[in-house]
Tab-separated table of N, CA and C in Angstrom:
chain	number	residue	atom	x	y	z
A	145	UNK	N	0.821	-1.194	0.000
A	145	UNK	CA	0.000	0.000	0.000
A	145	UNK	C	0.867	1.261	0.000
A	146	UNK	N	2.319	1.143	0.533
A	146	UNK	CA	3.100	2.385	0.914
A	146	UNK	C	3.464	3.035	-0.292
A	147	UNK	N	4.553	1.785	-1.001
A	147	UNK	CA	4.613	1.973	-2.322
A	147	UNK	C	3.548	2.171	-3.339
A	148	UNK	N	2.779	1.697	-3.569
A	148	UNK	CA	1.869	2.302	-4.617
A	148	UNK	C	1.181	3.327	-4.017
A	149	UNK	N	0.989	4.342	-2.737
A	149	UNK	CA	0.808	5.632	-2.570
A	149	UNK	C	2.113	6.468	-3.195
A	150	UNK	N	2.925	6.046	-2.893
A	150	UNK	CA	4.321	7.127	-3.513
A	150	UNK	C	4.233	6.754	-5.419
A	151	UNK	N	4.109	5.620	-5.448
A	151	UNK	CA	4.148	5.789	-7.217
A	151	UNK	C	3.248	6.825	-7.176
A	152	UNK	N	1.982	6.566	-6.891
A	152	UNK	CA	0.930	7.554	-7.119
A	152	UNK	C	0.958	8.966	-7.255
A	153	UNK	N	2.447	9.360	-5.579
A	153	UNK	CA	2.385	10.837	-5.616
A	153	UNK	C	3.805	11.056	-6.976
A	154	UNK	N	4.545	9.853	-7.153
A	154	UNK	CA	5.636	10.650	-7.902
A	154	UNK	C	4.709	10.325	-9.565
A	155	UNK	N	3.921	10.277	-9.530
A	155	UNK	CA	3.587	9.896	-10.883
A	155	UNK	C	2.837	10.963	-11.349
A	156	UNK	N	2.019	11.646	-10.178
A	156	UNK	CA	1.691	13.199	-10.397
A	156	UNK	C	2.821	14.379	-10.385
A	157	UNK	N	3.746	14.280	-10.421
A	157	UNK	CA	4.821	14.819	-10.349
A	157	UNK	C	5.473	15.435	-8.667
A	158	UNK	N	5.094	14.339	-7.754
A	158	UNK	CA	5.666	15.049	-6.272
A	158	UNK	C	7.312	14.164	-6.434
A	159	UNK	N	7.957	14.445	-5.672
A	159	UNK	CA	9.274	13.692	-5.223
A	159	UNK	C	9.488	13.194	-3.832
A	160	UNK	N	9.768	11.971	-3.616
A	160	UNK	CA	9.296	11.368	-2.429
A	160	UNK	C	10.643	11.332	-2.089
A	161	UNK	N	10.843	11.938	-0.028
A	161	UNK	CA	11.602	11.071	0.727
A	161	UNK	C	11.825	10.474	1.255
A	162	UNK	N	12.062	8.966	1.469
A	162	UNK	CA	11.536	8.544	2.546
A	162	UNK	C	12.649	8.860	3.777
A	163	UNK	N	12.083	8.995	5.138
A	163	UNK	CA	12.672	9.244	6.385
A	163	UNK	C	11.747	8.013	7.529
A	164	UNK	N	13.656	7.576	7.813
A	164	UNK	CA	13.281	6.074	8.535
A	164	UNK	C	13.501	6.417	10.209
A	165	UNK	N	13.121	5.674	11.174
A	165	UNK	CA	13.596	5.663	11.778
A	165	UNK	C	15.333	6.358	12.292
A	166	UNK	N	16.178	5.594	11.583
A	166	UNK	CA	17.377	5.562	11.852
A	166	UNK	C	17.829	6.737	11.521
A	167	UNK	N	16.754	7.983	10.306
A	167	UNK	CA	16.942	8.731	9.787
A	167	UNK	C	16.538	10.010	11.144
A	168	UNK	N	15.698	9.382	11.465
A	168	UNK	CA	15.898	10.606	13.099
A	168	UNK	C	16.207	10.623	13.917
A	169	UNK	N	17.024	9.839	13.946
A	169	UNK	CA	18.682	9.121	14.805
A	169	UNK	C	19.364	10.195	14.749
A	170	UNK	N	19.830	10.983	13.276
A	170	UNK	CA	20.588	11.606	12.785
A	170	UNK	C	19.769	12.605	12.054
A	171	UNK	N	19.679	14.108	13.263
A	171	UNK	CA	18.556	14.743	12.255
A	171	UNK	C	19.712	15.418	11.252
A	172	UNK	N	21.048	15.680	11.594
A	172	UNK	CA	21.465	16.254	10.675
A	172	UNK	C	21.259	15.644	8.923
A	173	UNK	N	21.625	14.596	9.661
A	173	UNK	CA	21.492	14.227	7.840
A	173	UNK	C	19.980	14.240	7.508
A	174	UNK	N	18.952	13.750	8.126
A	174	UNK	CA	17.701	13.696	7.466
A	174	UNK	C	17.111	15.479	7.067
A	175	UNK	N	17.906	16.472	7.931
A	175	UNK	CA	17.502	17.929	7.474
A	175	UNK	C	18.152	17.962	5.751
A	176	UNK	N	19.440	17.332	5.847
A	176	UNK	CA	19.836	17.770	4.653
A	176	UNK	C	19.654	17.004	3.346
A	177	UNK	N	18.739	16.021	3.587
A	177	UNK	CA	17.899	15.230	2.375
A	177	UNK	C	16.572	15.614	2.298
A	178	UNK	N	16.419	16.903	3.492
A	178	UNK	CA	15.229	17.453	3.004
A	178	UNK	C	15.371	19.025	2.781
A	179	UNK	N	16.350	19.850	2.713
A	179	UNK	CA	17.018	20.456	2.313
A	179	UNK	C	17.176	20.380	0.625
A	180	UNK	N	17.591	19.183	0.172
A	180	UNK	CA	18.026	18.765	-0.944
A	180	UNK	C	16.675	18.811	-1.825
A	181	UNK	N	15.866	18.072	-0.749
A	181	UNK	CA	14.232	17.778	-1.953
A	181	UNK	C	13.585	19.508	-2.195
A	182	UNK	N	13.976	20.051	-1.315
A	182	UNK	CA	13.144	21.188	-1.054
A	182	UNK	C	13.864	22.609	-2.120
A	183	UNK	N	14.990	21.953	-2.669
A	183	UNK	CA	16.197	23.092	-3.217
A	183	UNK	C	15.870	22.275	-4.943
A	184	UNK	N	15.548	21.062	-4.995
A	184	UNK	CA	15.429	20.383	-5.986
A	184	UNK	C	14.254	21.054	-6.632
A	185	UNK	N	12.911	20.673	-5.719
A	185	UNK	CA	11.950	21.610	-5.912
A	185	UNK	C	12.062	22.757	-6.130
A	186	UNK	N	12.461	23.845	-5.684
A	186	UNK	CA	12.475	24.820	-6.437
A	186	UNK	C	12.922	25.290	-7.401
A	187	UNK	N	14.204	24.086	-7.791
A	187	UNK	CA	14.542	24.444	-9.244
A	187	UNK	C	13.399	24.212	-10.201
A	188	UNK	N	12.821	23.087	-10.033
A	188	UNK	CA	11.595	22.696	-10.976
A	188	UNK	C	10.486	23.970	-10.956
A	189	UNK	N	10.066	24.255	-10.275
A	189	UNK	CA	9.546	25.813	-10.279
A	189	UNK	C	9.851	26.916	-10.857
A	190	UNK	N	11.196	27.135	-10.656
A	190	UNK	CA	11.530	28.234	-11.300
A	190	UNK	C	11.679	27.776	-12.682
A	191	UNK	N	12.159	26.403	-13.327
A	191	UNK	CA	12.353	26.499	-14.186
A	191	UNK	C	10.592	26.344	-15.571
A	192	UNK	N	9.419	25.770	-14.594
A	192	UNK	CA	8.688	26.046	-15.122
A	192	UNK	C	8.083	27.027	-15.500
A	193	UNK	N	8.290	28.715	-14.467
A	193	UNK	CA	8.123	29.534	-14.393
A	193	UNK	C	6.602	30.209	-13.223
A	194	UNK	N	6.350	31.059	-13.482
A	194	UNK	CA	4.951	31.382	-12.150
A	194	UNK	C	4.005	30.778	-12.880
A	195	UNK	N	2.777	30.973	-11.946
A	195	UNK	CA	1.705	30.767	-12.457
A	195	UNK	C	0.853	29.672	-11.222
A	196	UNK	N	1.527	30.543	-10.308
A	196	UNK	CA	0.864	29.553	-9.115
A	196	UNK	C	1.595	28.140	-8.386
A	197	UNK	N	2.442	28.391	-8.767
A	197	UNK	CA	3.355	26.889	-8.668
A	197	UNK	C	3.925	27.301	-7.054
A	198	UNK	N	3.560	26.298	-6.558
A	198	UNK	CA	4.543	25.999	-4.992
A	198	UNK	C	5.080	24.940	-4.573
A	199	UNK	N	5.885	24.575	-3.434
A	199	UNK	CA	6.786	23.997	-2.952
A	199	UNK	C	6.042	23.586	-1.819
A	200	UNK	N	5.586	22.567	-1.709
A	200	UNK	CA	5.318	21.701	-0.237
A	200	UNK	C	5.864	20.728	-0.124
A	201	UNK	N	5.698	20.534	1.797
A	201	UNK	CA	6.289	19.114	2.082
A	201	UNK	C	5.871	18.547	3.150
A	202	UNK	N	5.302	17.682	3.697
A	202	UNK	CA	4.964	16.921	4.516
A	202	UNK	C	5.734	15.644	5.615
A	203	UNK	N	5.669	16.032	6.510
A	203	UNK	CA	6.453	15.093	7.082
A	203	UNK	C	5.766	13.364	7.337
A	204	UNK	N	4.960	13.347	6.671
A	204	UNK	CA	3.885	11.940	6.440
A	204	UNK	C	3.114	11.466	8.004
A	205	UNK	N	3.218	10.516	8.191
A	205	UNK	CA	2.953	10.008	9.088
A	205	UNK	C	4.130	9.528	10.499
A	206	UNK	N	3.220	8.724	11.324
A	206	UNK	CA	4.351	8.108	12.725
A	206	UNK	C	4.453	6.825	11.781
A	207	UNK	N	4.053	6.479	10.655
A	207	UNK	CA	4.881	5.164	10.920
A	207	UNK	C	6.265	5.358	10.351
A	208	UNK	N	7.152	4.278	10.387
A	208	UNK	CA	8.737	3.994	10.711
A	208	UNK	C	9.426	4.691	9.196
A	209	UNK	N	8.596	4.235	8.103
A	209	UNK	CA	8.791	4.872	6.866
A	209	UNK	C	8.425	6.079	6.262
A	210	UNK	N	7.797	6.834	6.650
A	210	UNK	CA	6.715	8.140	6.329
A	210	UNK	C	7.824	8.514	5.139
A	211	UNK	N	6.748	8.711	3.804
A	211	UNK	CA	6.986	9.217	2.584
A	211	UNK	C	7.198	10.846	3.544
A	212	UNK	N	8.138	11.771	2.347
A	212	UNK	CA	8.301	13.287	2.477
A	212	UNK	C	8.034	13.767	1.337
A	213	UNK	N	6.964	14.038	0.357
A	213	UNK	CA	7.211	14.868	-0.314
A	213	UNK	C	7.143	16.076	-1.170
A	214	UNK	N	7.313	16.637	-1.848
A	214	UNK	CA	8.034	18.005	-2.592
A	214	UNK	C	6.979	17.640	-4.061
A	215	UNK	N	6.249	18.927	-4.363
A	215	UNK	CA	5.845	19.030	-5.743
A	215	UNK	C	5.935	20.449	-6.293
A	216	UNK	N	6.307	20.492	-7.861
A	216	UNK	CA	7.024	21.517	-8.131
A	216	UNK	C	5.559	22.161	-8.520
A	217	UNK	N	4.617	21.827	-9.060
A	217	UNK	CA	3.457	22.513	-9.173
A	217	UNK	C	2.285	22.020	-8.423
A	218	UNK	N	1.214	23.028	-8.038
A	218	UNK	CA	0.244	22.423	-7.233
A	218	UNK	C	-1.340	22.947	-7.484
A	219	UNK	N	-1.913	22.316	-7.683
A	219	UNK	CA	-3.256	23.265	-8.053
A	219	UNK	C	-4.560	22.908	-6.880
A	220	UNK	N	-5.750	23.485	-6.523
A	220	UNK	CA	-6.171	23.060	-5.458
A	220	UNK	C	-7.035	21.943	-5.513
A	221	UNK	N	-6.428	20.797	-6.398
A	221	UNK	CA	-7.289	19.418	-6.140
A	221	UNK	C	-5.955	18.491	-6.488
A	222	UNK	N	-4.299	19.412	-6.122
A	222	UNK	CA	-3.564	18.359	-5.918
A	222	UNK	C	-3.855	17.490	-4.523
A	223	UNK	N	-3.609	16.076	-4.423
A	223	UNK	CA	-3.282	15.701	-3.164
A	223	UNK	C	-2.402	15.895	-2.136
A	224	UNK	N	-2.275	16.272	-0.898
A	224	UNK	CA	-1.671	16.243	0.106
A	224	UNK	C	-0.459	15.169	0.150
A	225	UNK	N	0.578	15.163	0.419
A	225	UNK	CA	1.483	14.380	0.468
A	225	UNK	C	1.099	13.167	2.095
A	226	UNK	N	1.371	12.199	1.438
A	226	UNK	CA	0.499	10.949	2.582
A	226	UNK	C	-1.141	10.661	1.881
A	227	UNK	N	-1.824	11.762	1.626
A	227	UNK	CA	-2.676	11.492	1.368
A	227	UNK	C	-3.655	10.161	0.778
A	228	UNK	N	-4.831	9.867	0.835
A	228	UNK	CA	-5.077	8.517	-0.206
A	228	UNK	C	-6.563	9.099	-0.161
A	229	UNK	N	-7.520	8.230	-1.145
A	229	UNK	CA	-8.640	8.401	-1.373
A	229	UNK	C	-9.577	7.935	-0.074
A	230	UNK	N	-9.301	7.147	0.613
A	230	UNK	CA	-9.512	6.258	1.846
A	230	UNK	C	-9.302	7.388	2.979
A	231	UNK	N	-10.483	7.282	3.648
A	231	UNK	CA	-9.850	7.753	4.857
A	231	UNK	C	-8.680	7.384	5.598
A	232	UNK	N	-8.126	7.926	6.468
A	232	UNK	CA	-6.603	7.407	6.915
A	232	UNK	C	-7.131	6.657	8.861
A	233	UNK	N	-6.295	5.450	8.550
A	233	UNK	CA	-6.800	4.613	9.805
A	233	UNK	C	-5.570	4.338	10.462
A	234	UNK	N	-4.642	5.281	10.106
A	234	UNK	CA	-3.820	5.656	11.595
A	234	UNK	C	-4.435	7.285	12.343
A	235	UNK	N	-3.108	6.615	13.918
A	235	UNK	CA	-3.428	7.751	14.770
A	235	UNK	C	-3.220	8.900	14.409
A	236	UNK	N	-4.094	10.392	14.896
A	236	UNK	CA	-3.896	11.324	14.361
A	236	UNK	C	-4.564	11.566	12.897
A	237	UNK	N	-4.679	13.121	13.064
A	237	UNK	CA	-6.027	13.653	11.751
A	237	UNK	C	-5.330	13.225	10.431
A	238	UNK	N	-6.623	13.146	9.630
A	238	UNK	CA	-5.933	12.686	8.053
A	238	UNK	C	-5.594	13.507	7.849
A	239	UNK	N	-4.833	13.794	6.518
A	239	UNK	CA	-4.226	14.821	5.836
A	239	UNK	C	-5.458	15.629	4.987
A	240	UNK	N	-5.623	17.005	4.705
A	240	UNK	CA	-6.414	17.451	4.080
A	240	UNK	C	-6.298	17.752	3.080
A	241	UNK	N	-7.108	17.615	2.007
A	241	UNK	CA	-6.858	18.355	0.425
A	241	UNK	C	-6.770	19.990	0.373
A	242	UNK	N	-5.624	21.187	-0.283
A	242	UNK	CA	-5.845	22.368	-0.713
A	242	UNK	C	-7.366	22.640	-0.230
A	243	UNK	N	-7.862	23.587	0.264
A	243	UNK	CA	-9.288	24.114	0.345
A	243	UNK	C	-10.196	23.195	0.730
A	244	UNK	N	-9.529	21.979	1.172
A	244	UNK	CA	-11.164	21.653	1.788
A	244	UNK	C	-11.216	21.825	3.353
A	245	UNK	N	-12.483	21.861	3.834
A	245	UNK	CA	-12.567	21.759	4.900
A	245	UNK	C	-12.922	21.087	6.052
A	246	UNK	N	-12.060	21.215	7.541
A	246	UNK	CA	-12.533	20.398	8.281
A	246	UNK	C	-13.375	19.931	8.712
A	247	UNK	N	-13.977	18.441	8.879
A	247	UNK	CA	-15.220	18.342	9.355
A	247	UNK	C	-15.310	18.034	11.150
């Protein structure tokens, strides 16, 4: 299910990181692979040019693998990074879509 949520988000054009456990062992390094996604991203932005385009990132979920990621364009019926069509049946609120609202 993990993997085919991340095909999903890199197939809409997000860039996934994953951050493990061991990866917040060592925040230095996990800042600077998200540093990296987040500098990556904005090249893709700039190089598409304006027009509404932003840079998000999500730190996913508590479980051990939580996807991170970065999309160079976003419009308000992109998905949330973590996101799925399914409600989410871990702990803690689902992720929300651009503009919608809480219920």
């Amino acid at each position: 299910a993990e993997k085919y949520r991340e095909d999903r988000l890199r197939s809409l054009g997000w860039l996934v990181v994953r951050v493990t456990w061991a990866d917040l062992a060592n925040p230095a390094r996990m800042f600077a692979a998200l540093r990296r996604a987040l500098a990556l991203s904005a090249k893709l932005v700039a190089a598409e040019g304006p027009g509404g385009s932003t840079a998000t990132w999500s730190s996913g979920s508590a479980s051990s693998d939580a996807p991170v990621a970065t999309r160079s364009t976003a419009s308000s019926a992109a998905p949330v990074a973590g996101a799925s069509d399914e409600p989410s049946s871990r702990a803690g609120a689902a992720p929300q879509r651009p503009g919608a609202s809480a219920s």
